[in-house]
mmCIF file of C-alpha atoms in Angstrom:
data_model
loop_
_atom_site.group_PDB
_atom_site.id
_atom_site.type_symbol
_atom_site.label_atom_id
_atom_site.label_comp_id
_atom_site.label_asym_id
_atom_site.label_seq_id
_atom_site.Cartn_x
_atom_site.Cartn_y
_atom_site.Cartn_z
ATOM 1 C CA UNK A 300 236.739 25.067 -135.969
ATOM 2 C CA UNK A 301 236.670 24.685 -139.758
ATOM 3 C CA UNK A 302 237.558 21.443 -141.510
ATOM 4 C CA UNK A 303 240.503 21.574 -143.894
ATOM 5 C CA UNK A 304 239.686 19.668 -147.070
ATOM 6 C CA UNK A 305 241.778 18.848 -150.134
ATOM 7 C CA UNK A 306 240.050 18.043 -153.426
ATOM 8 C CA UNK A 307 242.739 15.923 -155.005
ATOM 9 C CA UNK A 308 241.956 15.396 -158.676
ATOM 10 C CA UNK A 309 239.751 18.064 -160.190
ATOM 11 C CA UNK A 310 240.148 18.502 -163.907
ATOM 12 C CA UNK A 311 239.369 21.679 -165.844
ATOM 13 C CA UNK A 312 236.242 23.729 -165.176
ATOM 14 C CA UNK A 313 236.530 24.700 -168.837
ATOM 15 C CA UNK A 314 234.667 21.394 -169.262
ATOM 16 C CA UNK A 315 231.169 22.038 -167.886
ATOM 17 C CA UNK A 316 230.899 18.546 -166.412
ATOM 18 C CA UNK A 317 234.117 18.875 -164.439
ATOM 19 C CA UNK A 318 232.937 22.230 -163.143
ATOM 20 C CA UNK A 319 229.718 20.636 -161.920
ATOM 21 C CA UNK A 320 231.681 17.916 -160.103
ATOM 22 C CA UNK A 321 233.908 20.470 -158.386
ATOM 23 C CA UNK A 322 231.222 22.939 -157.337
ATOM 24 C CA UNK A 323 228.801 20.326 -156.036
ATOM 25 C CA UNK A 324 231.466 18.321 -154.225
ATOM 26 C CA UNK A 325 232.164 21.526 -152.319
ATOM 27 C CA UNK A 326 228.431 22.039 -151.705
ATOM 28 C CA UNK A 327 227.896 18.558 -150.243
ATOM 29 C CA UNK A 328 231.103 18.778 -148.196
ATOM 30 C CA UNK A 329 229.853 21.977 -146.606
ATOM 31 C CA UNK A 330 226.542 20.304 -145.774
ATOM 32 C CA UNK A 331 228.392 17.421 -144.130
ATOM 33 C CA UNK A 332 231.297 19.134 -142.426
ATOM 34 C CA UNK A 333 229.978 22.626 -141.721
ATOM 35 C CA UNK A 334 232.551 25.375 -142.036
ATOM 36 C CA UNK A 335 235.273 24.245 -144.461
ATOM 37 C CA UNK A 336 238.510 25.532 -145.931
ATOM 38 C CA UNK A 337 239.231 24.008 -149.339
ATOM 39 C CA UNK A 338 242.437 23.470 -151.248
ATOM 40 C CA UNK A 339 242.073 22.228 -154.824
ATOM 41 C CA UNK A 340 244.513 20.264 -156.951
ATOM 42 C CA UNK A 341 243.444 21.023 -160.502
ATOM 43 C CA UNK A 342 244.630 20.481 -164.055
ATOM 44 C CA UNK A 343 243.558 24.049 -164.878
ATOM 45 C CA UNK A 344 244.425 26.660 -162.268
ATOM 46 C CA UNK A 345 243.853 29.477 -164.741
ATOM 47 C CA UNK A 346 240.167 28.782 -165.357
ATOM 48 C CA UNK A 347 239.400 27.816 -161.756
ATOM 49 C CA UNK A 348 240.980 31.051 -160.542
ATOM 50 C CA UNK A 349 237.965 32.828 -162.078
ATOM 51 C CA UNK A 350 235.858 31.333 -159.242
ATOM 52 C CA UNK A 351 238.291 30.301 -156.521
ATOM 53 C CA UNK A 352 241.089 32.006 -154.589
ATOM 54 C CA UNK A 353 244.295 31.390 -156.521
ATOM 55 C CA UNK A 354 246.142 30.733 -153.243
ATOM 56 C CA UNK A 355 244.027 27.599 -152.734
ATOM 57 C CA UNK A 356 244.824 26.111 -156.162
ATOM 58 C CA UNK A 357 247.609 23.584 -156.757
ATOM 59 C CA UNK A 358 248.959 21.879 -159.847
ATOM 60 C CA UNK A 359 248.757 18.062 -159.950
ATOM 61 C CA UNK A 360 251.691 16.232 -158.402
ATOM 62 C CA UNK A 361 252.680 14.914 -161.827
ATOM 63 C CA UNK A 362 252.010 18.111 -163.742
ATOM 64 C CA UNK A 363 249.934 17.890 -166.900
ATOM 65 C CA UNK A 364 251.075 14.286 -167.283
ATOM 66 C CA UNK A 365 252.634 13.514 -170.666
ATOM 67 C CA UNK A 366 250.396 15.769 -172.762
ATOM 68 C CA UNK A 367 252.359 17.489 -175.503
ATOM 69 C CA UNK A 368 255.431 15.261 -175.133
ATOM 70 C CA UNK A 369 256.833 13.173 -177.977
ATOM 71 C CA UNK A 370 257.383 9.423 -177.736
ATOM 72 C CA UNK A 371 260.815 9.723 -176.117
ATOM 73 C CA UNK A 372 259.588 12.488 -173.836
ATOM 74 C CA UNK A 373 256.756 10.288 -172.603
ATOM 75 C CA UNK A 374 259.152 7.430 -171.839
ATOM 76 C CA UNK A 375 261.488 9.741 -169.895
ATOM 77 C CA UNK A 376 258.519 11.245 -168.043
ATOM 78 C CA UNK A 377 257.186 7.800 -167.078
ATOM 79 C CA UNK A 378 260.584 6.534 -165.900
ATOM 80 C CA UNK A 379 261.280 9.642 -163.819
ATOM 81 C CA UNK A 380 257.898 9.552 -162.112
ATOM 82 C CA UNK A 381 257.994 5.796 -161.553
ATOM 83 C CA UNK A 382 261.309 6.364 -159.749
ATOM 84 C CA UNK A 383 259.686 9.156 -157.712
ATOM 85 C CA UNK A 384 256.774 6.930 -156.668
ATOM 86 C CA UNK A 385 259.041 3.984 -155.831
ATOM 87 C CA UNK A 386 261.189 6.235 -153.659
ATOM 88 C CA UNK A 387 258.147 7.414 -151.687
ATOM 89 C CA UNK A 388 256.669 3.948 -151.278
ATOM 90 C CA UNK A 389 259.997 2.824 -149.808
ATOM 91 C CA UNK A 390 260.238 5.915 -147.608
ATOM 92 C CA UNK A 391 256.694 5.707 -146.235
ATOM 93 C CA UNK A 392 257.213 2.065 -145.302
ATOM 94 C CA UNK A 393 260.697 2.465 -143.783
ATOM 95 C CA UNK A 394 262.673 5.657 -143.185
ATOM 96 C CA UNK A 395 259.866 8.235 -142.894
ATOM 97 C CA UNK A 396 262.059 11.064 -144.180
ATOM 98 C CA UNK A 397 260.245 14.356 -144.777
ATOM 99 C CA UNK A 398 258.467 13.650 -148.091
ATOM 100 C CA UNK A 399 259.068 17.157 -149.396
ATOM 101 C CA UNK A 400 262.817 16.490 -149.384
ATOM 102 C CA UNK A 401 262.313 13.623 -151.825
ATOM 103 C CA UNK A 402 260.734 15.606 -154.649
ATOM 104 C CA UNK A 403 262.013 16.328 -158.151
ATOM 105 C CA UNK A 404 259.719 19.236 -159.022
ATOM 106 C CA UNK A 405 258.001 22.158 -157.326
ATOM 107 C CA UNK A 406 254.643 20.641 -158.335
ATOM 108 C CA UNK A 407 255.434 17.501 -156.367
ATOM 109 C CA UNK A 408 256.585 19.490 -153.339
ATOM 110 C CA UNK A 409 253.507 21.744 -153.267
ATOM 111 C CA UNK A 410 251.095 18.843 -153.797
ATOM 112 C CA UNK A 411 252.635 17.011 -150.830
ATOM 113 C CA UNK A 412 252.360 20.208 -148.779
ATOM 114 C CA UNK A 413 248.676 20.363 -149.683
ATOM 115 C CA UNK A 414 248.125 16.775 -148.548
ATOM 116 C CA UNK A 415 249.960 17.336 -145.268
ATOM 117 C CA UNK A 416 248.141 20.568 -144.321
ATOM 118 C CA UNK A 417 244.603 19.179 -144.800
ATOM 119 C CA UNK A 418 242.553 16.830 -142.619
ATOM 120 C CA UNK A 419 240.283 15.262 -145.235
ATOM 121 C CA UNK A 420 241.310 14.296 -148.771
ATOM 122 C CA UNK A 421 238.605 13.771 -151.386
ATOM 123 C CA UNK A 422 238.733 12.231 -154.847
ATOM 124 C CA UNK A 423 236.080 13.769 -157.095
ATOM 125 C CA UNK A 424 237.698 13.078 -160.477
ATOM 126 C CA UNK A 425 234.614 11.403 -161.900
ATOM 127 C CA UNK A 426 235.955 8.441 -163.869
ATOM 128 C CA UNK A 427 239.673 8.118 -163.213
ATOM 129 C CA UNK A 428 239.499 4.607 -161.728
ATOM 130 C CA UNK A 429 238.976 2.432 -164.794
ATOM 131 C CA UNK A 430 240.747 0.427 -167.466
ATOM 132 C CA UNK A 431 239.750 3.126 -169.962
ATOM 133 C CA UNK A 432 242.327 5.489 -168.443
ATOM 134 C CA UNK A 433 244.791 2.814 -167.316
ATOM 135 C CA UNK A 434 247.808 4.803 -168.533
ATOM 136 C CA UNK A 435 247.257 7.482 -165.864
ATOM 137 C CA UNK A 436 245.696 5.226 -163.220
ATOM 138 C CA UNK A 437 248.826 4.428 -161.201
ATOM 139 C CA UNK A 438 249.755 8.113 -160.888
ATOM 140 C CA UNK A 439 246.371 9.168 -159.498
ATOM 141 C CA UNK A 440 246.244 6.136 -157.205
ATOM 142 C CA UNK A 441 249.670 6.997 -155.837
ATOM 143 C CA UNK A 442 248.447 10.414 -154.678
ATOM 144 C CA UNK A 443 245.470 8.784 -152.928
ATOM 145 C CA UNK A 444 247.701 6.136 -151.346
ATOM 146 C CA UNK A 445 250.106 8.800 -150.087
ATOM 147 C CA UNK A 446 247.273 10.746 -148.454
ATOM 148 C CA UNK A 447 246.020 7.589 -146.720
ATOM 149 C CA UNK A 448 249.535 6.660 -145.649
ATOM 150 C CA UNK A 449 249.950 10.098 -144.075
ATOM 151 C CA UNK A 450 246.906 9.463 -141.913
ATOM 152 C CA UNK A 451 244.406 11.596 -143.786
ATOM 153 C CA UNK A 452 240.730 10.677 -143.977
ATOM 154 C CA UNK A 453 240.387 9.716 -147.645
ATOM 155 C CA UNK A 454 236.947 9.635 -149.276
ATOM 156 C CA UNK A 455 236.156 8.453 -152.767
ATOM 157 C CA UNK A 456 233.280 10.796 -153.605
ATOM 158 C CA UNK A 457 230.503 9.598 -155.982
ATOM 159 C CA UNK A 458 232.099 8.631 -159.268
ATOM 160 C CA UNK A 459 232.223 5.956 -161.932
ATOM 161 C CA UNK A 460 234.454 3.027 -161.044
ATOM 162 C CA UNK A 461 235.251 0.593 -163.814
ATOM 163 C CA UNK A 462 235.295 -1.175 -166.051
ATOM 164 C CA UNK A 463 238.153 -2.872 -164.190
ATOM 165 C CA UNK A 464 238.745 -6.146 -166.013
ATOM 166 C CA UNK A 465 242.550 -6.205 -166.051
ATOM 167 C CA UNK A 466 243.956 -8.245 -163.170
ATOM 168 C CA UNK A 467 246.686 -5.713 -162.436
ATOM 169 C CA UNK A 468 244.398 -2.668 -162.372
ATOM 170 C CA UNK A 469 242.107 -4.445 -159.899
ATOM 171 C CA UNK A 470 245.009 -5.324 -157.594
ATOM 172 C CA UNK A 471 246.464 -1.825 -157.897
ATOM 173 C CA UNK A 472 243.171 -0.151 -156.986
ATOM 174 C CA UNK A 473 242.640 -2.468 -154.024
ATOM 175 C CA UNK A 474 246.108 -2.042 -152.516
ATOM 176 C CA UNK A 475 246.156 1.725 -153.045
ATOM 177 C CA UNK A 476 242.730 2.326 -151.483
ATOM 178 C CA UNK A 477 242.224 -0.519 -149.004
ATOM 179 C CA UNK A 478 242.516 1.836 -146.003
ATOM 180 C CA UNK A 479 240.243 4.586 -147.293
ATOM 181 C CA UNK A 480 237.326 5.759 -145.125
ATOM 182 C CA UNK A 481 234.552 5.587 -147.738
ATOM 183 C CA UNK A 482 234.090 4.316 -151.310
ATOM 184 C CA UNK A 483 231.171 5.689 -153.324
ATOM 185 C CA UNK A 484 229.930 4.625 -156.763
ATOM 186 C CA UNK A 485 227.520 6.937 -158.563
ATOM 187 C CA UNK A 486 225.701 4.125 -160.366
ATOM 188 C CA UNK A 487 224.907 0.508 -159.550
ATOM 189 C CA UNK A 488 227.660 -1.027 -161.784
ATOM 190 C CA UNK A 489 230.262 1.190 -160.039
ATOM 191 C CA UNK A 490 228.915 0.198 -156.622
ATOM 192 C CA UNK A 491 229.102 -3.473 -157.587
ATOM 193 C CA UNK A 492 232.642 -3.026 -158.943
ATOM 194 C CA UNK A 493 233.768 -1.519 -155.623
ATOM 195 C CA UNK A 494 232.241 -4.441 -153.736
ATOM 196 C CA UNK A 495 233.925 -6.912 -156.085
ATOM 197 C CA UNK A 496 237.350 -5.463 -155.298
ATOM 198 C CA UNK A 497 237.107 -6.707 -151.715
ATOM 199 C CA UNK A 498 236.700 -3.442 -149.795
ATOM 200 C CA UNK A 499 234.820 -3.485 -146.492
ATOM 201 C CA UNK A 500 231.186 -3.586 -147.618
ATOM 202 C CA UNK A 501 230.184 -1.281 -144.742
ATOM 203 C CA UNK A 502 232.341 1.421 -146.331
ATOM 204 C CA UNK A 503 230.928 1.033 -149.862
ATOM 205 C CA UNK A 504 227.913 3.108 -150.905
ATOM 206 C CA UNK A 505 225.802 3.880 -153.929
ATOM 207 C CA UNK A 506 225.229 7.643 -154.154
ATOM 208 C CA UNK A 507 224.023 9.506 -157.267
ATOM 209 C CA UNK A 508 226.292 11.962 -159.052
ATOM 210 C CA UNK A 509 226.805 15.202 -157.111
ATOM 211 C CA UNK A 510 225.815 17.255 -160.184
ATOM 212 C CA UNK A 511 222.127 16.682 -159.401
ATOM 213 C CA UNK A 512 222.603 19.402 -156.768
ATOM 214 C CA UNK A 513 223.527 22.027 -159.365
ATOM 215 C CA UNK A 514 222.002 25.474 -158.846
ATOM 216 C CA UNK A 515 220.526 27.242 -161.874
ATOM 217 C CA UNK A 516 221.846 30.640 -162.963
ATOM 218 C CA UNK A 517 220.134 33.352 -164.922
ATOM 219 C CA UNK A 518 220.998 33.252 -168.636
ATOM 220 C CA UNK A 519 218.685 34.346 -171.460
ATOM 221 C CA UNK A 520 218.486 31.707 -174.155
ATOM 222 C CA UNK A 521 216.597 33.766 -176.750
ATOM 223 C CA UNK A 522 219.551 36.154 -177.012
ATOM 224 C CA UNK A 523 221.096 33.541 -179.301
ATOM 225 C CA UNK A 524 218.281 33.773 -181.865
ATOM 226 C CA UNK A 525 216.429 36.210 -184.114
ATOM 227 C CA UNK A 526 213.135 34.295 -183.942
ATOM 228 C CA UNK A 527 211.828 34.409 -180.363
ATOM 229 C CA UNK A 528 208.801 32.161 -180.817
ATOM 230 C CA UNK A 529 209.869 28.665 -181.805
ATOM 231 C CA UNK A 530 210.672 25.885 -179.353
ATOM 232 C CA UNK A 531 214.379 25.278 -178.777
ATOM 233 C CA UNK A 532 216.114 21.924 -179.037
ATOM 234 C CA UNK A 533 219.562 21.735 -177.442
ATOM 235 C CA UNK A 534 222.222 19.394 -178.833
ATOM 236 C CA UNK A 535 225.783 18.629 -177.853
ATOM 237 C CA UNK A 536 228.063 16.114 -179.551
ATOM 238 C CA UNK A 537 231.563 15.124 -178.550
ATOM 239 C CA UNK A 538 234.553 12.974 -179.306
ATOM 240 C CA UNK A 539 234.214 10.229 -176.663
ATOM 241 C CA UNK A 540 236.808 7.591 -175.689
ATOM 242 C CA UNK A 541 236.000 5.159 -178.492
ATOM 243 C CA UNK A 542 237.715 2.203 -176.849
ATOM 244 C CA UNK A 543 235.088 1.830 -174.141
ATOM 245 C CA UNK A 544 232.190 1.233 -176.554
ATOM 246 C CA UNK A 545 234.326 -0.544 -179.135
ATOM 247 C CA UNK A 546 233.761 1.621 -182.207
ATOM 248 C CA UNK A 547 233.541 5.116 -183.656
ATOM 249 C CA UNK A 548 230.315 6.737 -184.774
ATOM 250 C CA UNK A 549 229.722 9.696 -187.079
ATOM 251 C CA UNK A 550 227.465 11.750 -184.805
ATOM 252 C CA UNK A 551 227.114 14.532 -187.360
ATOM 253 C CA UNK A 552 225.563 12.111 -189.831
ATOM 254 C CA UNK A 553 223.631 9.938 -187.389
ATOM 255 C CA UNK A 554 222.195 12.645 -185.156
ATOM 256 C CA UNK A 555 221.930 15.223 -187.923
ATOM 257 C CA UNK A 556 219.803 12.954 -190.124
ATOM 258 C CA UNK A 557 217.396 12.333 -187.237
ATOM 259 C CA UNK A 558 217.036 15.982 -186.244
ATOM 260 C CA UNK A 559 216.408 16.966 -189.860
ATOM 261 C CA UNK A 560 213.145 15.007 -189.726
ATOM 262 C CA UNK A 561 211.728 17.543 -187.240
ATOM 263 C CA UNK A 562 209.483 20.448 -188.260
ATOM 264 C CA UNK A 563 211.490 23.636 -188.853
ATOM 265 C CA UNK A 564 208.318 25.717 -188.439
ATOM 266 C CA UNK A 565 208.123 24.522 -184.841
ATOM 267 C CA UNK A 566 211.752 24.225 -183.740
ATOM 268 C CA UNK A 567 215.046 26.062 -183.726
ATOM 269 C CA UNK A 568 218.350 24.536 -182.608
ATOM 270 C CA UNK A 569 220.926 25.590 -180.029
ATOM 271 C CA UNK A 570 224.209 23.697 -180.363
ATOM 272 C CA UNK A 571 225.739 23.510 -176.877
ATOM 273 C CA UNK A 572 229.390 22.406 -176.759
ATOM 274 C CA UNK A 573 230.370 21.532 -173.191
ATOM 275 C CA UNK A 574 234.130 21.140 -173.566
ATOM 276 C CA UNK A 575 236.386 24.104 -174.376
ATOM 277 C CA UNK A 576 240.028 25.086 -174.506
ATOM 278 C CA UNK A 577 241.461 28.479 -173.650
ATOM 279 C CA UNK A 578 243.159 29.165 -176.956
ATOM 280 C CA UNK A 579 241.603 27.914 -180.183
ATOM 281 C CA UNK A 580 238.791 25.440 -180.735
ATOM 282 C CA UNK A 581 238.371 22.148 -178.855
ATOM 283 C CA UNK A 582 237.670 18.901 -180.694
ATOM 284 C CA UNK A 583 234.126 18.912 -179.317
ATOM 285 C CA UNK A 584 233.527 22.509 -180.404
ATOM 286 C CA UNK A 585 234.790 21.717 -183.901
ATOM 287 C CA UNK A 586 232.361 18.772 -184.152
ATOM 288 C CA UNK A 587 229.512 20.966 -182.941
ATOM 289 C CA UNK A 588 230.368 23.590 -185.570
ATOM 290 C CA UNK A 589 230.080 20.950 -188.297
ATOM 291 C CA UNK A 590 226.698 19.863 -186.954
ATOM 292 C CA UNK A 591 225.586 23.500 -186.968
ATOM 293 C CA UNK A 592 226.634 23.863 -190.610
ATOM 294 C CA UNK A 593 224.600 20.813 -191.525
ATOM 295 C CA UNK A 594 221.436 21.735 -189.638
ATOM 296 C CA UNK A 595 221.315 25.400 -190.641
ATOM 297 C CA UNK A 596 220.296 24.279 -194.137
ATOM 298 C CA UNK A 597 216.876 23.664 -192.598
ATOM 299 C CA UNK A 598 216.664 25.348 -189.176
ATOM 300 C CA UNK A 599 217.617 28.568 -187.472
ATOM 301 C CA UNK A 600 220.689 27.332 -185.601
ATOM 302 C CA UNK A 601 222.856 29.052 -183.006
ATOM 303 C CA UNK A 602 225.932 27.809 -181.152
ATOM 304 C CA UNK A 603 227.248 28.787 -177.746
ATOM 305 C CA UNK A 604 230.184 31.166 -177.750
ATOM 306 C CA UNK A 605 233.666 29.693 -177.760
ATOM 307 C CA UNK A 606 234.366 30.523 -174.117
ATOM 308 C CA UNK A 607 234.103 28.781 -170.735
ATOM 309 C CA UNK A 608 230.568 28.279 -169.401
ATOM 310 C CA UNK A 609 230.326 27.640 -165.677
ATOM 311 C CA UNK A 610 227.671 25.074 -164.661
ATOM 312 C CA UNK A 611 225.078 27.531 -163.316
ATOM 313 C CA UNK A 612 224.965 29.486 -166.597
ATOM 314 C CA UNK A 613 224.913 26.347 -168.748
ATOM 315 C CA UNK A 614 222.173 24.781 -166.620
ATOM 316 C CA UNK A 615 220.095 27.942 -166.933
ATOM 317 C CA UNK A 616 220.120 27.483 -170.700
ATOM 318 C CA UNK A 617 219.301 23.776 -170.408
ATOM 319 C CA UNK A 618 216.290 24.564 -168.248
ATOM 320 C CA UNK A 619 214.740 26.600 -171.090
ATOM 321 C CA UNK A 620 214.939 23.867 -173.752
ATOM 322 C CA UNK A 621 212.051 21.836 -175.115
ATOM 323 C CA UNK A 622 214.348 18.830 -174.956
ATOM 324 C CA UNK A 623 218.068 18.052 -175.094
ATOM 325 C CA UNK A 624 220.195 15.543 -177.049
ATOM 326 C CA UNK A 625 223.602 14.781 -175.524
ATOM 327 C CA UNK A 626 226.603 12.518 -175.949
ATOM 328 C CA UNK A 627 228.074 13.851 -172.679
ATOM 329 C CA UNK A 628 226.984 12.540 -169.288
ATOM 330 C CA UNK A 629 227.287 15.527 -166.993
ATOM 331 C CA UNK A 630 225.406 17.957 -169.171
ATOM 332 C CA UNK A 631 222.703 15.286 -169.479
ATOM 333 C CA UNK A 632 222.639 15.188 -165.671
ATOM 334 C CA UNK A 633 222.381 18.973 -165.505
ATOM 335 C CA UNK A 634 219.532 18.932 -168.032
ATOM 336 C CA UNK A 635 217.497 16.227 -166.300
ATOM 337 C CA UNK A 636 218.156 17.847 -162.909
ATOM 338 C CA UNK A 637 216.590 20.986 -164.395
ATOM 339 C CA UNK A 638 213.636 18.746 -165.457
ATOM 340 C CA UNK A 639 214.405 19.022 -169.182
ATOM 341 C CA UNK A 640 213.604 15.799 -171.082
ATOM 342 C CA UNK A 641 216.832 14.398 -172.464
ATOM 343 C CA UNK A 642 217.886 11.864 -175.089
ATOM 344 C CA UNK A 643 221.294 10.590 -173.973
ATOM 345 C CA UNK A 644 223.609 8.783 -176.384
ATOM 346 C CA UNK A 645 225.389 5.981 -174.532
ATOM 347 C CA UNK A 646 228.964 6.892 -175.478
ATOM 348 C CA UNK A 647 230.232 5.515 -172.144
ATOM 349 C CA UNK A 648 228.769 2.927 -169.777
ATOM 350 C CA UNK A 649 228.356 5.525 -167.029
ATOM 351 C CA UNK A 650 225.675 7.322 -169.089
ATOM 352 C CA UNK A 651 223.329 4.341 -169.107
ATOM 353 C CA UNK A 652 224.072 3.952 -165.403
ATOM 354 C CA UNK A 653 222.844 7.465 -164.709
ATOM 355 C CA UNK A 654 219.763 7.194 -166.934
ATOM 356 C CA UNK A 655 218.802 4.020 -165.055
ATOM 357 C CA UNK A 656 219.149 5.976 -161.803
ATOM 358 C CA UNK A 657 216.327 8.277 -162.944
ATOM 359 C CA UNK A 658 214.263 5.558 -164.671
ATOM 360 C CA UNK A 659 214.936 7.105 -168.080
ATOM 361 C CA UNK A 660 216.939 4.287 -169.691
ATOM 362 C CA UNK A 661 214.349 4.178 -172.480
ATOM 363 C CA UNK A 662 215.774 7.519 -173.622
ATOM 364 C CA UNK A 663 219.393 6.324 -173.472
ATOM 365 C CA UNK A 664 220.322 5.325 -177.017
ATOM 366 C CA UNK A 665 222.931 2.724 -177.947
ATOM 367 C CA UNK A 666 225.016 3.265 -181.078
ATOM 368 C CA UNK A 667 223.111 0.658 -183.062
ATOM 369 C CA UNK A 668 219.808 2.418 -182.281
ATOM 370 C CA UNK A 669 220.657 5.996 -183.241
ATOM 371 C CA UNK A 670 217.927 5.837 -185.870
ATOM 372 C CA UNK A 671 215.386 5.944 -183.029
ATOM 373 C CA UNK A 672 216.233 9.526 -182.005
ATOM 374 C CA UNK A 673 213.455 11.062 -184.097
ATOM 375 C CA UNK A 674 210.848 8.672 -182.703
ATOM 376 C CA UNK A 675 212.032 9.376 -179.162
ATOM 377 C CA UNK A 676 211.773 13.117 -179.778
ATOM 378 C CA UNK A 677 208.194 12.638 -180.926
ATOM 379 C CA UNK A 678 207.524 10.568 -177.834
ATOM 380 C CA UNK A 679 208.855 13.392 -175.677
ATOM 381 C CA UNK A 680 206.595 15.907 -177.390
ATOM 382 C CA UNK A 681 203.574 13.712 -176.794
ATOM 383 C CA UNK A 682 204.293 13.134 -173.105
ATOM 384 C CA UNK A 683 206.484 16.108 -172.163
ATOM 385 C CA UNK A 684 204.371 17.324 -169.236
ATOM 386 C CA UNK A 685 204.388 13.872 -167.651
ATOM 387 C CA UNK A 686 208.129 13.453 -168.333
ATOM 388 C CA UNK A 687 208.862 16.718 -166.528
ATOM 389 C CA UNK A 688 206.872 15.512 -163.530
ATOM 390 C CA UNK A 689 208.651 12.149 -163.620
ATOM 391 C CA UNK A 690 212.005 13.942 -163.603
ATOM 392 C CA UNK A 691 210.925 15.985 -160.577
ATOM 393 C CA UNK A 692 210.042 12.811 -158.709
ATOM 394 C CA UNK A 693 213.242 11.011 -159.776
ATOM 395 C CA UNK A 694 215.463 13.910 -158.759
ATOM 396 C CA UNK A 695 213.781 14.235 -155.375
ATOM 397 C CA UNK A 696 214.405 10.515 -154.836
ATOM 398 C CA UNK A 697 218.098 10.860 -155.758
ATOM 399 C CA UNK A 698 218.539 13.804 -153.412
ATOM 400 C CA UNK A 699 217.256 11.615 -150.581
ATOM 401 C CA UNK A 700 220.261 9.390 -151.294
ATOM 402 C CA UNK A 701 222.465 12.456 -150.870
ATOM 403 C CA UNK A 702 220.962 13.047 -147.430
ATOM 404 C CA UNK A 703 222.055 9.543 -146.412
ATOM 405 C CA UNK A 704 225.502 10.236 -147.861
ATOM 406 C CA UNK A 705 225.840 13.494 -145.922
ATOM 407 C CA UNK A 706 224.890 11.670 -142.697
ATOM 408 C CA UNK A 707 227.584 9.061 -143.391
ATOM 409 C CA UNK A 708 230.164 11.797 -143.976
ATOM 410 C CA UNK A 709 229.262 13.400 -140.655
ATOM 411 C CA UNK A 710 229.973 10.097 -138.900
ATOM 412 C CA UNK A 711 233.455 9.956 -140.437
ATOM 413 C CA UNK A 712 234.604 13.211 -138.851
ATOM 414 C CA UNK A 713 233.093 12.709 -135.394
#
């Protein structure tokens, strides 16, 4: 008999990193639970329908949150949904009326239906549980709490947890998730944060990010260039949540000036945006275009097409690079999992956490040390063969952790 599983908080596969989380959460679930039927709550049904049966896709309980609403609209939205949550907290603790009768929107009704029809509910959102995204935290936690309250096995799949320094966010996370079946941090700081919240330590695990399991597709990287002989450097820059690291940085200037020191007779550049939108140009893509304009004064430079790239295709391109420079965590994970040496810019704490997991923190660059990128690239060139071997060893070690995780998941459903 197949297990019925609900993935509760997937974002848009139009962002390569979110796609990697979704696909590899499914992969590990199948290893643990055998035959599975998946339903997926996603912020982007349209893109995910390119890979998954549309009948299995659900909109989030709270829609697309307050995106696109004006100030008054956001206040009305927050009040209405706070009332909705309060009503359900009261109902679940007292009257036990059919939850679907207490909904204001079709999205709420269908999301509750999805929770009720599945046996196992999984959070694989990646970094939802933190002070950084405190404005949306209570809404996601409510959906997890409701699943637990309805008797579902709830599992917090490997993800970043924290920073959680606000007293109220810590209490909220604890009370919402205290009866979950498993809590998993994908780096040591996340693991320690989960322990600090007071959860049963036997239910708290450290497990590396699921994206290390990503399969590699078959894409031809030289199709992007006229010259087929030079080595290819991949670069992606982004617009990160500046609040977490405390300041903004001009990546076009800082990274561009370092890359320009490299030999244009030896290298060409592939700019690899990892975050797209369906109509128009994303903020990340626009930044990458500006970097392309700067670097093409010296190098042959290409940029990925302005379209969604699923993780297997993107990883195939990463695997063919000489080395990669990234401000995004998940594409750095995909690169290092494909044994491509990577210089990661520490735009969020979780990036350093991952690079420590693979003993590559030396190549994780803090904002104040961006002027070391050129020297690090030279270091890679001098030791590339050994770095590739080190990445093979590190990834094999991380996958052993996944074997332990899969065994733990099997115990949960016995």
